[in-house]
Coordinates of C-alpha atoms and ligand atoms in Angstrom, one line a residue:
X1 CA 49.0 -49.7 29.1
X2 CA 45.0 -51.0 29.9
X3 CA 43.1 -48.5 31.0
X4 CA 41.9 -50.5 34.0
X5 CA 45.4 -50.4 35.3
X6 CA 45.0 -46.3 35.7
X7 CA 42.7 -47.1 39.6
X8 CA 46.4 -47.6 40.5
X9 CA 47.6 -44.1 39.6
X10 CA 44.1 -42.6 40.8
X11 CA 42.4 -41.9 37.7
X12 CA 39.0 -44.0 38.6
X13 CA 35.9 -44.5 36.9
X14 CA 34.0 -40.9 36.6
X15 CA 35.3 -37.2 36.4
X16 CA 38.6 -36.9 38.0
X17 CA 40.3 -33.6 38.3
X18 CA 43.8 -34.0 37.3
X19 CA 46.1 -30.9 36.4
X20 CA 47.1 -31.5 32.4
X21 CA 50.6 -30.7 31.4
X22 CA 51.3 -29.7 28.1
X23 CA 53.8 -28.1 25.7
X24 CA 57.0 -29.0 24.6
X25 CA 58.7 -26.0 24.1
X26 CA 56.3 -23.7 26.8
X27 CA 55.2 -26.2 29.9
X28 CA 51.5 -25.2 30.6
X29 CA 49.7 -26.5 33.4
X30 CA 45.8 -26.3 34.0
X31 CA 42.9 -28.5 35.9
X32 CA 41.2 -30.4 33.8
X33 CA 38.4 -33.1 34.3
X34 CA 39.2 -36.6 32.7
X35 CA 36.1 -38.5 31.7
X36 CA 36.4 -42.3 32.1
X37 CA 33.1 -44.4 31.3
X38 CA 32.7 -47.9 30.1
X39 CA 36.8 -48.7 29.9
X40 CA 37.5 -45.5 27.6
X41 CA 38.8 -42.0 28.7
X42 CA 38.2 -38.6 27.0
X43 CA 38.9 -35.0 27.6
X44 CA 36.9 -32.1 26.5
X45 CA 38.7 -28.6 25.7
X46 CA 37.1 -25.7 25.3
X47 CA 38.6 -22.9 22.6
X48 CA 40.8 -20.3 24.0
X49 CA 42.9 -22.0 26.1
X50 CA 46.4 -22.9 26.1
X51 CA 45.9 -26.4 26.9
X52 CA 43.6 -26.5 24.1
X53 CA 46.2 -25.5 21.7
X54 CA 48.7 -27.5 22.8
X55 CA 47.0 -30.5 23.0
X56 CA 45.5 -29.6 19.6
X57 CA 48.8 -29.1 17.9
X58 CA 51.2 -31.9 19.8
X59 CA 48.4 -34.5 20.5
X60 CA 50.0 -35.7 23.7
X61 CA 49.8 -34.4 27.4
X62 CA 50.3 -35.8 30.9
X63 CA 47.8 -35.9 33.7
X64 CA 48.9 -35.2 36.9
X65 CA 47.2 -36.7 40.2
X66 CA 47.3 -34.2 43.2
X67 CA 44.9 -32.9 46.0
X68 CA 47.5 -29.6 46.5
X69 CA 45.1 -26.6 46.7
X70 CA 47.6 -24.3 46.0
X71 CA 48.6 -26.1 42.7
X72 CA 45.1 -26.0 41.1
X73 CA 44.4 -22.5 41.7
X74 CA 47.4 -21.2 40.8
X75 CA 47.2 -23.3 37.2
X76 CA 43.5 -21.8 37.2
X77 CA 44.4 -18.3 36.8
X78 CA 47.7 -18.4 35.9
X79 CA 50.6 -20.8 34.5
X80 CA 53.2 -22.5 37.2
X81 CA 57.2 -21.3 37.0
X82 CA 59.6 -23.6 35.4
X83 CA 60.4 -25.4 38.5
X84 CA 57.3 -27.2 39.2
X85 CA 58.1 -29.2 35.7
X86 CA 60.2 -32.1 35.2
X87 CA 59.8 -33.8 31.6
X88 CA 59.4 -36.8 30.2
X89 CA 60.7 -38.8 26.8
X90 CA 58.3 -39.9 24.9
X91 CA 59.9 -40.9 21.4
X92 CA 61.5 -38.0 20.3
X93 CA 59.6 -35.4 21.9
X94 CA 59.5 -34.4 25.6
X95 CA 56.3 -33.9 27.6
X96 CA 56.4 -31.5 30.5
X97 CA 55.2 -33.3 34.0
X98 CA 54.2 -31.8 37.3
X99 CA 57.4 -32.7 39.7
X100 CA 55.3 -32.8 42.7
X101 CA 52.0 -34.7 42.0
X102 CA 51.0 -38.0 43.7
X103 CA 50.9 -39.5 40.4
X104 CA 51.7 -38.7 36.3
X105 CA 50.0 -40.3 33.7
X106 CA 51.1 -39.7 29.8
X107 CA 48.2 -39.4 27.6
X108 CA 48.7 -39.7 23.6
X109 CA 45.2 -38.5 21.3
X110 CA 43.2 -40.8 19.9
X111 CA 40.3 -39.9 18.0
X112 CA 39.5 -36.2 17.9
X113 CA 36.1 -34.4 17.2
X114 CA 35.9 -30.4 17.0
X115 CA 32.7 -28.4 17.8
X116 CA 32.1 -24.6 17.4
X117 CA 32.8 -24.2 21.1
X118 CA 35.4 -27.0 22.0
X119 CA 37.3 -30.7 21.3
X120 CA 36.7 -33.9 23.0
X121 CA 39.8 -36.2 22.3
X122 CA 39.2 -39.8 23.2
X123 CA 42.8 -40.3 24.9
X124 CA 44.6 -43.5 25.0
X125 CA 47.2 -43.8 28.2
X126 CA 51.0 -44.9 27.5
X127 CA 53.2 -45.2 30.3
X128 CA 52.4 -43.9 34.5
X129 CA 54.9 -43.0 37.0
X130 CA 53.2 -43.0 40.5
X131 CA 55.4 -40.6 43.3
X132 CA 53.7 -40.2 46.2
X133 CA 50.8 -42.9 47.6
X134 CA 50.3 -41.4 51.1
X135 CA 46.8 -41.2 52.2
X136 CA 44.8 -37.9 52.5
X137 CA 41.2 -38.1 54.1
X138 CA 38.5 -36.2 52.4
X139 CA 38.7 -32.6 53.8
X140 CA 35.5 -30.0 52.6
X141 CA 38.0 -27.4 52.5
X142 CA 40.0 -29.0 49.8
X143 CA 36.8 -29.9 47.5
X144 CA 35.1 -26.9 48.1
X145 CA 38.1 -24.7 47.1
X146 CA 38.5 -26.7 43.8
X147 CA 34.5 -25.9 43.1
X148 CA 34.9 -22.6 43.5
X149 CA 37.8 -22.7 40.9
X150 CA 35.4 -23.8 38.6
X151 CA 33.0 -21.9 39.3
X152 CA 35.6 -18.7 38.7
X153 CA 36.2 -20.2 35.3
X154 CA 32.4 -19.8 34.4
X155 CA 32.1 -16.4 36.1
X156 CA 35.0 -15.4 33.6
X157 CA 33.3 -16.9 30.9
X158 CA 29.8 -15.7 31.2
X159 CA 29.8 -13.0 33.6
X160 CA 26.8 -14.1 35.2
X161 CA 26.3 -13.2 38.9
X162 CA 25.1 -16.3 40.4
X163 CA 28.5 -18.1 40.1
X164 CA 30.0 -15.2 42.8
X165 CA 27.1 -16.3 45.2
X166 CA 28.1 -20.0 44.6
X167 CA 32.1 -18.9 45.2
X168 CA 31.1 -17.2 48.6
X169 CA 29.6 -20.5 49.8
X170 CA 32.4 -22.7 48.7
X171 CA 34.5 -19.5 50.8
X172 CA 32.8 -20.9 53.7
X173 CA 33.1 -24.2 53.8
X174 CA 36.9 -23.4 53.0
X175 CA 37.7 -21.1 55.5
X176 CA 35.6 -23.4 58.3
X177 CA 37.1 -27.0 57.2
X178 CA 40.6 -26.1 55.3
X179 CA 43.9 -26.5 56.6
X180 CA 46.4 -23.6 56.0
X181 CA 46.8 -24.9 52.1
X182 CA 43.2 -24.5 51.6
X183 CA 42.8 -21.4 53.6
X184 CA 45.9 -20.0 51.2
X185 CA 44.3 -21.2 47.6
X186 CA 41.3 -19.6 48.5
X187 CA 42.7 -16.2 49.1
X188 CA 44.5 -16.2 45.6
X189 CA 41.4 -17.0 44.5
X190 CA 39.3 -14.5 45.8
X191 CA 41.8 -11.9 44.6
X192 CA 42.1 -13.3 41.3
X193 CA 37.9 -12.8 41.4
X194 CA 38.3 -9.6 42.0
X195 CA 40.5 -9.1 39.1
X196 CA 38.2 -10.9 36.8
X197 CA 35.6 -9.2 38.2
X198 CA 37.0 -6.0 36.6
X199 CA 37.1 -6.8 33.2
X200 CA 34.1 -9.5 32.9
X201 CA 31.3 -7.6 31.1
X202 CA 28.2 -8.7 34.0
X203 CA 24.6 -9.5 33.9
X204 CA 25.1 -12.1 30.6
X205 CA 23.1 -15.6 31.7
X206 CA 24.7 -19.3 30.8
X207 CA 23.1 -21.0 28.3
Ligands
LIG1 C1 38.6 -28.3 38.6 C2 38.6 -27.7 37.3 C3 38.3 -28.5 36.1 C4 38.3 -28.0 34.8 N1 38.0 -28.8 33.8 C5 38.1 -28.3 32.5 C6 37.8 -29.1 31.4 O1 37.6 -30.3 31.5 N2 37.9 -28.6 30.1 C7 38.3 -27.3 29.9 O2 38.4 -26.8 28.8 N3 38.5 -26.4 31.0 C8 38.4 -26.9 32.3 N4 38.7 -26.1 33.4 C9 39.0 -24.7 33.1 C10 40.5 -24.5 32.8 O3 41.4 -25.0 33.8 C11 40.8 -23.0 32.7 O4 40.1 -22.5 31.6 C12 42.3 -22.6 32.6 O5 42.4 -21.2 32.8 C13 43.0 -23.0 31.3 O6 44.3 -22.6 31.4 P1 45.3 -22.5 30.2 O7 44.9 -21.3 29.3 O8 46.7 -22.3 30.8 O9 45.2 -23.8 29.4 C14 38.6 -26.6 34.7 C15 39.0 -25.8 35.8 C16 38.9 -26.3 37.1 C17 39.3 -25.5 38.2

């Protein structure tokens, strides 16, 4: 499959935000940003994940289109139950998908180069199945909720303060422009904060 033909499943030029599932014997869902620049796509996983892993040990995944809140902050802090996979047969193995995303694209590995602190795979796309092509406008709630997941992700990493100020005003926005999804997502995540906020050791800064 060319890669130009992935604006039709919603994987544009730029960092999309897909939810990658992985795992042939285990399905594991989590957001992930695909990178796609000058007609080539990469990924880059950091160490300690399970996506990382996975996708280091089976060298395929699929990348799932969809703007559900609730599905990227759950996959954030925790995995999705069994029923929000279907799979799909590529040769003899079978690669976990996300039933209800707009679209699914599988992804074999191409060339893969480790660092200390993660792996960037250049990916190479095989086959798409597209579900759902209803139009959503662009609602705050929605993309604010889905920076504040990141921004979670590098509280838990580092510890450091500033990321809970930039959570509280992503909160905001959520809770002023989401709909009840939105509104939902960002209550899980403000409890999952809390939890991480128990354990994280404080005060380190980012590089
Ligand atoms: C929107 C979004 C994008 C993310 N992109 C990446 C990424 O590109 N690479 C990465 O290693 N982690 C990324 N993360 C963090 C992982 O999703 C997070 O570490 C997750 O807990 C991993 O789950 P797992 O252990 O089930 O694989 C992202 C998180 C969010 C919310």
């Amino acid at each position: 499959m060319e890669i130009s033909e992935l604006d039709k499943y919603g994987i544009c030029d730029g960092i999309s935000e897909i939810i990658l599932t992985s795992g042939i014997k285990n399905p594991n869902a989590a957001p992930i940003g695909l990178i796609r620049k000058d007609n080539r796509i990469f990924i880059r996983l950091y160490k300690g994940s399970t996506t990382y892993e996975n996708v280091k040990q089976d060298k395929n995944f699929a990348a799932n289109v969809t703007c559900d809140p609730l599905l990227f902050v759950k996959s954030t802090f925790s995995n999705l139950k069994n029923e929000n996979f279907k799979y799909y047969s590529l040769n003899s193995t079978k690669i976990p998908l996300l039933k209800n995303s707009a679209s699914s694209v599988i992804f074999i590995c191409g060339e893969i180069k480790h660092t200390e602190q993660a792996m960037t795979a250049e990916i190479i796309p095989m086959d798409a199945v597209a579900n759902d092509y209803r139009p959503k406008a662009i609602n705050r709630g929605l993309t604010a909720v889905i920076e504040a997941a990141v921004h979670a992700t590098r509280y838990e990493l580092t510890g450091d303060n500033k990321f809970l100020d930039l959570i509280d005003q992503c909160m905001e926005t959520t809770y002023k422009c989401g709909g009840q999804r939105e509104k939902d997502a960002a209550d899980i995540l403000l409890y999952e904060i809390d939890e991480i906020k128990k354990h994280v050791s404080g005060g380190k800064d980012t590089e």
